[in-house]
């Protein structure tokens, strides 16, 4: 229970990876606020957690929701910028509307979430974690905007880790990105359906293309990702900073 007294904010905390991280941080003692656009989803899953509706593409709403969460439950000690969408589109077909939609959620949303959280975060201990993707460290065919947004998240994290480096306080605020391969969540289910619709494959066959893309040939469990997030908040984690941690079953 080493996170007792800490307040963790997890965007997209009502489902998938975000929910697994939220539960794991709660088990370690943190007070947890989960956010998303659908209140009923948050309320259904978040036993003992604070549920807050917040669309990360709406800057003003995001800032005021995070300020409210801090007013009610204390400064944000742990910020997990996890909310994201994964929609594929080949470069030639990726119009500006598609590009902006992905960027607004995955990159702009994380920028606002992290900045608003840090306005409340104590300087002596804080953790900022962005959920990027293996698409943040290598190119993903047919998903040009998603790939760029996830690379951008790693740039954001690396820049912040340098900007907030306080050599005299090695356990101060750390910034890290988590880069999963394909994880068994709704995103994979939706992608399987989309690939099947576009290619004529069955949904099972479409899902197998994602399973094969993970080097160990299985989907990753959301709890495997959550354990890495918990480790980044754990005792003796203060020297892991500015990293992009791959959880992809092998080298990418
Ligand atoms: P989910 O679809 O289950 O999670 C996405 C979450 O983000 C949902 O809870 C959703 O809630 C929230 N969200 C989406 N758009 C917004 C928005 N505009 N404002 C606020 N919240 C929003 O999938 P995952 O758990 O898999 O995805 C979580 C993160 O992990 C994403 O960033 C994704 O890119 C990343 N990732 C996933 C991988 C995978 O294979 N599953 C692999 C690598 C990275 P709501 O709809 O209620 O707003």
mmCIF file of C-alpha atoms and ligand atoms in Angstrom:
data_model
loop_
_atom_site.group_PDB
_atom_site.id
_atom_site.type_symbol
_atom_site.label_atom_id
_atom_site.label_comp_id
_atom_site.label_asym_id
_atom_site.label_seq_id
_atom_site.Cartn_x
_atom_site.Cartn_y
_atom_site.Cartn_z
ATOM 1 C CA UNK A 1 0.000 0.000 0.000
ATOM 2 C CA UNK A 2 2.911 2.340 -0.729
ATOM 3 C CA UNK A 3 0.644 4.724 -2.699
ATOM 4 C CA UNK A 4 -1.626 5.491 0.259
ATOM 5 C CA UNK A 5 -2.250 9.236 0.325
ATOM 6 C CA UNK A 6 -1.442 9.650 -3.379
ATOM 7 C CA UNK A 7 -4.062 10.734 -5.915
ATOM 8 C CA UNK A 8 -3.880 9.108 -9.367
ATOM 9 C CA UNK A 9 -5.741 10.388 -12.426
ATOM 10 C CA UNK A 10 -6.186 7.886 -15.267
ATOM 11 C CA UNK A 11 -7.730 9.152 -18.505
ATOM 12 C CA UNK A 12 -9.667 6.514 -20.404
ATOM 13 C CA UNK A 13 -9.779 4.707 -17.060
ATOM 14 C CA UNK A 14 -13.158 3.076 -17.639
ATOM 15 C CA UNK A 15 -11.980 0.388 -20.059
ATOM 16 C CA UNK A 16 -9.069 -1.751 -21.194
ATOM 17 C CA UNK A 17 -5.541 -0.693 -20.310
ATOM 18 C CA UNK A 18 -6.652 2.411 -18.385
ATOM 19 C CA UNK A 19 -8.992 0.380 -16.169
ATOM 20 C CA UNK A 20 -6.296 -2.211 -15.461
ATOM 21 C CA UNK A 21 -3.867 0.562 -14.456
ATOM 22 C CA UNK A 22 -6.519 2.264 -12.308
ATOM 23 C CA UNK A 23 -7.265 -0.978 -10.441
ATOM 24 C CA UNK A 24 -3.583 -1.722 -9.939
ATOM 25 C CA UNK A 25 -2.841 1.749 -8.525
ATOM 26 C CA UNK A 26 -5.908 1.477 -6.296
ATOM 27 C CA UNK A 27 -4.646 -1.888 -5.013
ATOM 28 C CA UNK A 28 -1.367 -0.170 -4.146
ATOM 29 C CA UNK A 29 -3.306 2.298 -1.990
ATOM 30 C CA UNK A 30 -3.855 5.301 -4.275
ATOM 31 C CA UNK A 31 -7.045 7.335 -4.435
ATOM 32 C CA UNK A 32 -7.987 6.976 -8.089
ATOM 33 C CA UNK A 33 -9.947 9.243 -10.418
ATOM 34 C CA UNK A 34 -10.915 7.678 -13.743
ATOM 35 C CA UNK A 35 -12.094 9.763 -16.669
ATOM 36 C CA UNK A 36 -13.741 9.218 -20.032
ATOM 37 C CA UNK A 37 -16.610 10.523 -22.119
ATOM 38 C CA UNK A 38 -19.175 7.929 -20.943
ATOM 39 C CA UNK A 39 -20.210 8.358 -17.299
ATOM 40 C CA UNK A 40 -22.148 5.067 -17.165
ATOM 41 C CA UNK A 41 -19.032 3.110 -18.187
ATOM 42 C CA UNK A 42 -16.978 4.789 -15.468
ATOM 43 C CA UNK A 43 -19.663 4.273 -12.838
ATOM 44 C CA UNK A 44 -20.142 0.600 -13.775
ATOM 45 C CA UNK A 45 -16.499 -0.334 -13.326
ATOM 46 C CA UNK A 46 -15.000 2.072 -10.860
ATOM 47 C CA UNK A 47 -15.703 0.534 -7.458
ATOM 48 C CA UNK A 48 -14.294 2.941 -4.909
ATOM 49 C CA UNK A 49 -12.918 5.184 -7.643
ATOM 50 C CA UNK A 50 -13.975 8.731 -8.516
ATOM 51 C CA UNK A 51 -15.690 8.852 -11.913
ATOM 52 C CA UNK A 52 -15.351 12.050 -13.911
ATOM 53 C CA UNK A 53 -16.605 12.719 -17.420
ATOM 54 C CA UNK A 54 -14.085 14.568 -19.509
ATOM 55 C CA UNK A 55 -13.486 14.699 -23.261
ATOM 56 C CA UNK A 56 -9.741 15.194 -23.674
ATOM 57 C CA UNK A 57 -10.273 16.945 -27.018
ATOM 58 C CA UNK A 58 -12.082 19.754 -25.160
ATOM 59 C CA UNK A 59 -9.260 21.731 -23.574
ATOM 60 C CA UNK A 60 -11.377 23.947 -21.308
ATOM 61 C CA UNK A 61 -13.481 21.022 -20.058
ATOM 62 C CA UNK A 62 -10.357 18.932 -19.418
ATOM 63 C CA UNK A 63 -8.650 21.684 -17.460
ATOM 64 C CA UNK A 64 -11.712 22.400 -15.325
ATOM 65 C CA UNK A 65 -12.415 18.679 -14.671
ATOM 66 C CA UNK A 66 -8.827 18.074 -13.523
ATOM 67 C CA UNK A 67 -8.914 21.182 -11.310
ATOM 68 C CA UNK A 68 -12.183 19.912 -9.781
ATOM 69 C CA UNK A 69 -10.698 16.469 -9.167
ATOM 70 C CA UNK A 70 -7.717 18.054 -7.406
ATOM 71 C CA UNK A 71 -10.009 20.291 -5.327
ATOM 72 C CA UNK A 72 -12.052 17.311 -4.158
ATOM 73 C CA UNK A 73 -9.472 14.559 -3.786
ATOM 74 C CA UNK A 74 -6.129 16.352 -3.533
ATOM 75 C CA UNK A 75 -3.337 17.304 -5.920
ATOM 76 C CA UNK A 76 -2.688 14.873 -8.764
ATOM 77 C CA UNK A 77 0.415 12.905 -7.741
ATOM 78 C CA UNK A 78 0.171 10.373 -10.580
ATOM 79 C CA UNK A 79 -1.058 11.335 -14.044
ATOM 80 C CA UNK A 80 -1.679 8.543 -16.529
ATOM 81 C CA UNK A 81 -2.445 9.974 -19.979
ATOM 82 C CA UNK A 82 -3.973 6.870 -21.483
ATOM 83 C CA UNK A 83 -7.069 8.015 -23.430
ATOM 84 C CA UNK A 84 -6.600 7.305 -27.095
ATOM 85 C CA UNK A 85 -8.198 6.190 -30.314
ATOM 86 C CA UNK A 86 -6.750 3.870 -32.916
ATOM 87 C CA UNK A 87 -8.148 4.345 -36.393
ATOM 88 C CA UNK A 88 -6.180 3.181 -39.367
ATOM 89 C CA UNK A 89 -5.983 5.063 -42.657
ATOM 90 C CA UNK A 90 -3.357 4.841 -45.387
ATOM 91 C CA UNK A 91 -1.420 8.056 -46.005
ATOM 92 C CA UNK A 92 -3.019 8.711 -49.423
ATOM 93 C CA UNK A 93 -6.478 8.532 -47.854
ATOM 94 C CA UNK A 94 -5.703 10.340 -44.602
ATOM 95 C CA UNK A 95 -7.391 13.707 -44.953
ATOM 96 C CA UNK A 96 -6.928 16.574 -42.493
ATOM 97 C CA UNK A 97 -10.148 15.708 -40.658
ATOM 98 C CA UNK A 98 -8.828 12.212 -39.886
ATOM 99 C CA UNK A 99 -5.362 13.549 -38.954
ATOM 100 C CA UNK A 100 -6.804 16.209 -36.612
ATOM 101 C CA UNK A 101 -9.189 13.758 -34.923
ATOM 102 C CA UNK A 102 -6.362 11.368 -34.009
ATOM 103 C CA UNK A 103 -3.987 14.149 -32.971
ATOM 104 C CA UNK A 104 -6.665 15.956 -30.938
ATOM 105 C CA UNK A 105 -7.280 12.858 -28.833
ATOM 106 C CA UNK A 106 -3.925 11.100 -28.639
ATOM 107 C CA UNK A 107 -1.494 14.016 -28.541
ATOM 108 C CA UNK A 108 -3.304 17.301 -27.786
ATOM 109 C CA UNK A 109 -5.392 15.476 -25.172
ATOM 110 C CA UNK A 110 -2.283 14.166 -23.430
ATOM 111 C CA UNK A 111 -0.652 17.614 -23.535
ATOM 112 C CA UNK A 112 -3.634 19.227 -21.799
ATOM 113 C CA UNK A 113 -4.072 16.367 -19.329
ATOM 114 C CA UNK A 114 -0.419 16.413 -18.273
ATOM 115 C CA UNK A 115 -0.161 20.203 -18.090
ATOM 116 C CA UNK A 116 -3.361 20.580 -16.046
ATOM 117 C CA UNK A 117 -2.314 17.731 -13.718
ATOM 118 C CA UNK A 118 1.132 19.193 -13.216
ATOM 119 C CA UNK A 119 -0.346 22.511 -12.148
ATOM 120 C CA UNK A 120 -1.424 20.621 -9.011
ATOM 121 C CA UNK A 121 1.422 18.065 -8.719
ATOM 122 C CA UNK A 122 3.796 18.357 -5.745
ATOM 123 C CA UNK A 123 7.389 19.023 -6.874
ATOM 124 C CA UNK A 124 8.944 16.551 -4.438
ATOM 125 C CA UNK A 125 7.210 13.423 -5.837
ATOM 126 C CA UNK A 126 5.132 12.908 -8.963
ATOM 127 C CA UNK A 127 4.706 10.399 -11.752
ATOM 128 C CA UNK A 128 3.613 11.146 -15.325
ATOM 129 C CA UNK A 129 2.975 8.153 -17.558
ATOM 130 C CA UNK A 130 1.809 8.362 -21.165
ATOM 131 C CA UNK A 131 0.397 5.272 -22.837
ATOM 132 C CA UNK A 132 2.044 5.355 -26.245
ATOM 133 C CA UNK A 133 2.391 2.191 -28.364
ATOM 134 C CA UNK A 134 4.911 0.174 -30.328
ATOM 135 C CA UNK A 135 3.611 2.517 -33.042
ATOM 136 C CA UNK A 136 5.471 5.172 -31.032
ATOM 137 C CA UNK A 137 8.827 3.552 -31.747
ATOM 138 C CA UNK A 138 8.331 2.135 -35.224
ATOM 139 C CA UNK A 139 6.164 2.813 -38.258
ATOM 140 C CA UNK A 140 2.799 1.076 -38.422
ATOM 141 C CA UNK A 141 1.605 0.493 -41.979
ATOM 142 C CA UNK A 142 -1.836 1.921 -42.750
ATOM 143 C CA UNK A 143 -2.029 4.014 -39.588
ATOM 144 C CA UNK A 144 0.001 7.096 -40.392
ATOM 145 C CA UNK A 145 -1.743 9.544 -38.053
ATOM 146 C CA UNK A 146 -1.810 7.044 -35.169
ATOM 147 C CA UNK A 147 1.903 6.346 -35.654
ATOM 148 C CA UNK A 148 2.733 10.065 -35.683
ATOM 149 C CA UNK A 149 0.594 10.737 -32.603
ATOM 150 C CA UNK A 150 2.239 7.934 -30.613
ATOM 151 C CA UNK A 151 5.756 9.061 -31.671
ATOM 152 C CA UNK A 152 4.698 12.555 -30.575
ATOM 153 C CA UNK A 153 3.784 11.296 -27.113
ATOM 154 C CA UNK A 154 7.301 9.949 -26.627
ATOM 155 C CA UNK A 155 8.715 13.317 -27.695
ATOM 156 C CA UNK A 156 6.448 15.033 -25.185
ATOM 157 C CA UNK A 157 7.629 12.708 -22.391
ATOM 158 C CA UNK A 158 11.320 13.036 -23.285
ATOM 159 C CA UNK A 159 11.062 16.832 -23.450
ATOM 160 C CA UNK A 160 9.301 16.994 -20.089
ATOM 161 C CA UNK A 161 11.833 14.698 -18.425
ATOM 162 C CA UNK A 162 14.595 17.121 -19.428
ATOM 163 C CA UNK A 163 12.643 20.272 -18.613
ATOM 164 C CA UNK A 164 11.742 19.115 -15.103
ATOM 165 C CA UNK A 165 15.071 17.470 -14.254
ATOM 166 C CA UNK A 166 15.962 18.484 -10.687
ATOM 167 C CA UNK A 167 19.373 16.937 -9.958
ATOM 168 C CA UNK A 168 19.061 17.696 -6.258
ATOM 169 C CA UNK A 169 15.778 15.734 -6.046
ATOM 170 C CA UNK A 170 16.330 12.429 -7.797
ATOM 171 C CA UNK A 171 12.961 11.113 -6.703
ATOM 172 C CA UNK A 172 11.019 14.202 -7.872
ATOM 173 C CA UNK A 173 8.725 14.027 -10.890
ATOM 174 C CA UNK A 174 9.461 11.353 -13.491
ATOM 175 C CA UNK A 175 8.031 11.120 -17.010
ATOM 176 C CA UNK A 176 7.834 7.857 -18.908
ATOM 177 C CA UNK A 177 5.989 6.377 -21.866
ATOM 178 C CA UNK A 178 4.664 2.831 -22.021
ATOM 179 C CA UNK A 179 4.671 1.275 -25.483
ATOM 180 C CA UNK A 180 2.536 -1.867 -25.697
ATOM 181 C CA UNK A 181 2.191 -4.170 -28.655
ATOM 182 C CA UNK A 182 -1.316 -5.498 -29.329
ATOM 183 C CA UNK A 183 -3.247 -5.761 -26.059
ATOM 184 C CA UNK A 184 -6.471 -7.709 -25.583
ATOM 185 C CA UNK A 185 -8.911 -4.762 -25.327
ATOM 186 C CA UNK A 186 -11.835 -3.229 -27.228
ATOM 187 C CA UNK A 187 -9.388 -1.501 -29.581
ATOM 188 C CA UNK A 188 -8.238 -4.874 -30.944
ATOM 189 C CA UNK A 189 -11.848 -6.078 -31.218
ATOM 190 C CA UNK A 190 -12.848 -2.930 -33.123
ATOM 191 C CA UNK A 191 -9.756 -3.140 -35.359
ATOM 192 C CA UNK A 192 -10.462 -6.806 -36.153
ATOM 193 C CA UNK A 193 -13.975 -5.842 -37.212
ATOM 194 C CA UNK A 194 -12.710 -2.943 -39.333
ATOM 195 C CA UNK A 195 -10.010 -5.044 -41.038
ATOM 196 C CA UNK A 196 -12.518 -7.838 -41.677
ATOM 197 C CA UNK A 197 -14.967 -5.351 -43.187
ATOM 198 C CA UNK A 198 -12.349 -3.835 -45.470
ATOM 199 C CA UNK A 199 -10.568 -7.045 -46.526
ATOM 200 C CA UNK A 200 -13.184 -9.770 -46.563
ATOM 201 C CA UNK A 201 -11.248 -11.757 -43.906
ATOM 202 C CA UNK A 202 -13.098 -13.237 -40.954
ATOM 203 C CA UNK A 203 -12.773 -11.282 -37.704
ATOM 204 C CA UNK A 204 -10.778 -14.187 -36.233
ATOM 205 C CA UNK A 205 -8.315 -14.128 -39.132
ATOM 206 C CA UNK A 206 -8.073 -10.340 -38.843
ATOM 207 C CA UNK A 207 -7.285 -10.686 -35.140
ATOM 208 C CA UNK A 208 -4.610 -13.267 -35.937
ATOM 209 C CA UNK A 209 -2.736 -10.635 -37.982
ATOM 210 C CA UNK A 210 -2.404 -8.641 -34.755
ATOM 211 C CA UNK A 211 -1.479 -11.697 -32.683
ATOM 212 C CA UNK A 212 1.295 -12.475 -35.185
ATOM 213 C CA UNK A 213 2.574 -8.894 -34.998
ATOM 214 C CA UNK A 214 3.456 -9.442 -31.314
ATOM 215 C CA UNK A 215 6.817 -11.199 -31.306
ATOM 216 C CA UNK A 216 5.660 -13.831 -28.786
ATOM 217 C CA UNK A 217 2.554 -14.516 -30.901
ATOM 218 C CA UNK A 218 -0.130 -13.793 -28.360
ATOM 219 C CA UNK A 219 -2.176 -10.793 -27.335
ATOM 220 C CA UNK A 220 -0.841 -9.016 -24.265
ATOM 221 C CA UNK A 221 -3.019 -8.895 -21.165
ATOM 222 C CA UNK A 222 -3.939 -5.406 -19.907
ATOM 223 C CA UNK A 223 -2.675 -6.431 -16.457
ATOM 224 C CA UNK A 224 0.815 -6.924 -17.900
ATOM 225 C CA UNK A 225 0.774 -3.268 -18.935
ATOM 226 C CA UNK A 226 -0.727 -2.201 -15.596
ATOM 227 C CA UNK A 227 2.088 -3.876 -13.681
ATOM 228 C CA UNK A 228 4.651 -1.797 -15.579
ATOM 229 C CA UNK A 229 2.741 1.404 -14.752
ATOM 230 C CA UNK A 230 2.659 0.334 -11.095
ATOM 231 C CA UNK A 231 6.388 -0.343 -11.170
ATOM 232 C CA UNK A 232 6.982 3.211 -12.439
ATOM 233 C CA UNK A 233 5.129 4.463 -9.344
ATOM 234 C CA UNK A 234 6.791 2.042 -6.958
ATOM 235 C CA UNK A 235 9.529 2.374 -4.422
ATOM 236 C CA UNK A 236 12.956 3.009 -5.982
ATOM 237 C CA UNK A 237 11.425 4.074 -9.320
ATOM 238 C CA UNK A 238 12.870 7.598 -9.193
ATOM 239 C CA UNK A 239 15.770 6.879 -11.525
ATOM 240 C CA UNK A 240 13.614 5.675 -14.447
ATOM 241 C CA UNK A 241 12.920 8.878 -16.326
ATOM 242 C CA UNK A 242 12.376 9.877 -19.956
ATOM 243 C CA UNK A 243 12.020 6.258 -21.085
ATOM 244 C CA UNK A 244 9.840 4.561 -23.673
ATOM 245 C CA UNK A 245 9.236 1.097 -22.208
ATOM 246 C CA UNK A 246 8.243 -1.506 -24.777
ATOM 247 C CA UNK A 247 5.844 -4.257 -23.724
ATOM 248 C CA UNK A 248 5.574 -6.127 -26.975
ATOM 249 C CA UNK A 249 6.725 -9.688 -26.415
ATOM 250 C CA UNK A 250 10.121 -9.138 -28.011
ATOM 251 C CA UNK A 251 12.131 -6.543 -29.844
ATOM 252 C CA UNK A 252 10.231 -4.413 -32.317
HETATM 253 P P1 LIG B 1 -10.057 1.274 -25.150
HETATM 254 O O1 LIG B 1 -10.804 1.654 -26.364
HETATM 255 O O2 LIG B 1 -10.657 0.296 -24.212
HETATM 256 O O3 LIG B 1 -9.646 2.558 -24.318
HETATM 257 C C1 LIG B 1 -9.629 3.866 -24.796
HETATM 258 C C2 LIG B 1 -10.158 4.759 -23.678
HETATM 259 O O4 LIG B 1 -9.968 6.116 -24.032
HETATM 260 C C3 LIG B 1 -11.647 4.547 -23.420
HETATM 261 O O5 LIG B 1 -11.858 4.370 -22.036
HETATM 262 C C4 LIG B 1 -12.292 5.812 -23.916
HETATM 263 O O6 LIG B 1 -13.413 6.143 -23.114
HETATM 264 C C5 LIG B 1 -11.164 6.822 -23.773
HETATM 265 N N1 LIG B 1 -11.262 7.915 -24.745
HETATM 266 C C6 LIG B 1 -11.224 7.835 -26.091
HETATM 267 N N2 LIG B 1 -11.389 9.041 -26.636
HETATM 268 C C7 LIG B 1 -11.523 9.912 -25.604
HETATM 269 C C8 LIG B 1 -11.732 11.298 -25.518
HETATM 270 N N3 LIG B 1 -11.853 12.084 -26.611
HETATM 271 N N4 LIG B 1 -11.817 11.871 -24.300
HETATM 272 C C9 LIG B 1 -11.716 11.108 -23.181
HETATM 273 N N5 LIG B 1 -11.520 9.790 -23.191
HETATM 274 C C10 LIG B 1 -11.439 9.193 -24.395
HETATM 275 O O7 LIG B 1 -8.656 0.698 -25.664
HETATM 276 P P2 LIG B 1 -7.265 0.448 -24.923
HETATM 277 O O8 LIG B 1 -7.455 0.259 -23.488
HETATM 278 O O9 LIG B 1 -6.596 -0.584 -25.708
HETATM 279 O O10 LIG B 1 -6.499 1.828 -25.209
HETATM 280 C C11 LIG B 1 -5.909 2.615 -24.202
HETATM 281 C C12 LIG B 1 -4.656 3.268 -24.758
HETATM 282 O O11 LIG B 1 -3.715 2.259 -25.076
HETATM 283 C C13 LIG B 1 -4.868 4.074 -26.042
HETATM 284 O O12 LIG B 1 -4.118 5.268 -25.967
HETATM 285 C C14 LIG B 1 -4.297 3.172 -27.109
HETATM 286 O O13 LIG B 1 -3.818 3.879 -28.226
HETATM 287 C C15 LIG B 1 -3.171 2.506 -26.343
HETATM 288 N N6 LIG B 1 -2.688 1.263 -26.916
HETATM 289 C C16 LIG B 1 -3.532 0.189 -27.077
HETATM 290 C C17 LIG B 1 -3.064 -0.985 -27.627
HETATM 291 C C18 LIG B 1 -3.938 -2.179 -27.849
HETATM 292 O O14 LIG B 1 -3.523 -3.098 -28.596
HETATM 293 N N7 LIG B 1 -5.094 -2.280 -27.235
HETATM 294 C C19 LIG B 1 -1.649 -1.114 -28.040
HETATM 295 C C20 LIG B 1 -0.852 0.065 -27.803
HETATM 296 C C21 LIG B 1 -1.367 1.200 -27.262
HETATM 297 P P3 LIG B 1 -14.731 6.865 -23.727
HETATM 298 O O15 LIG B 1 -14.997 6.237 -25.058
HETATM 299 O O16 LIG B 1 -15.801 6.625 -22.712
HETATM 300 O O17 LIG B 1 -14.367 8.307 -23.823
#
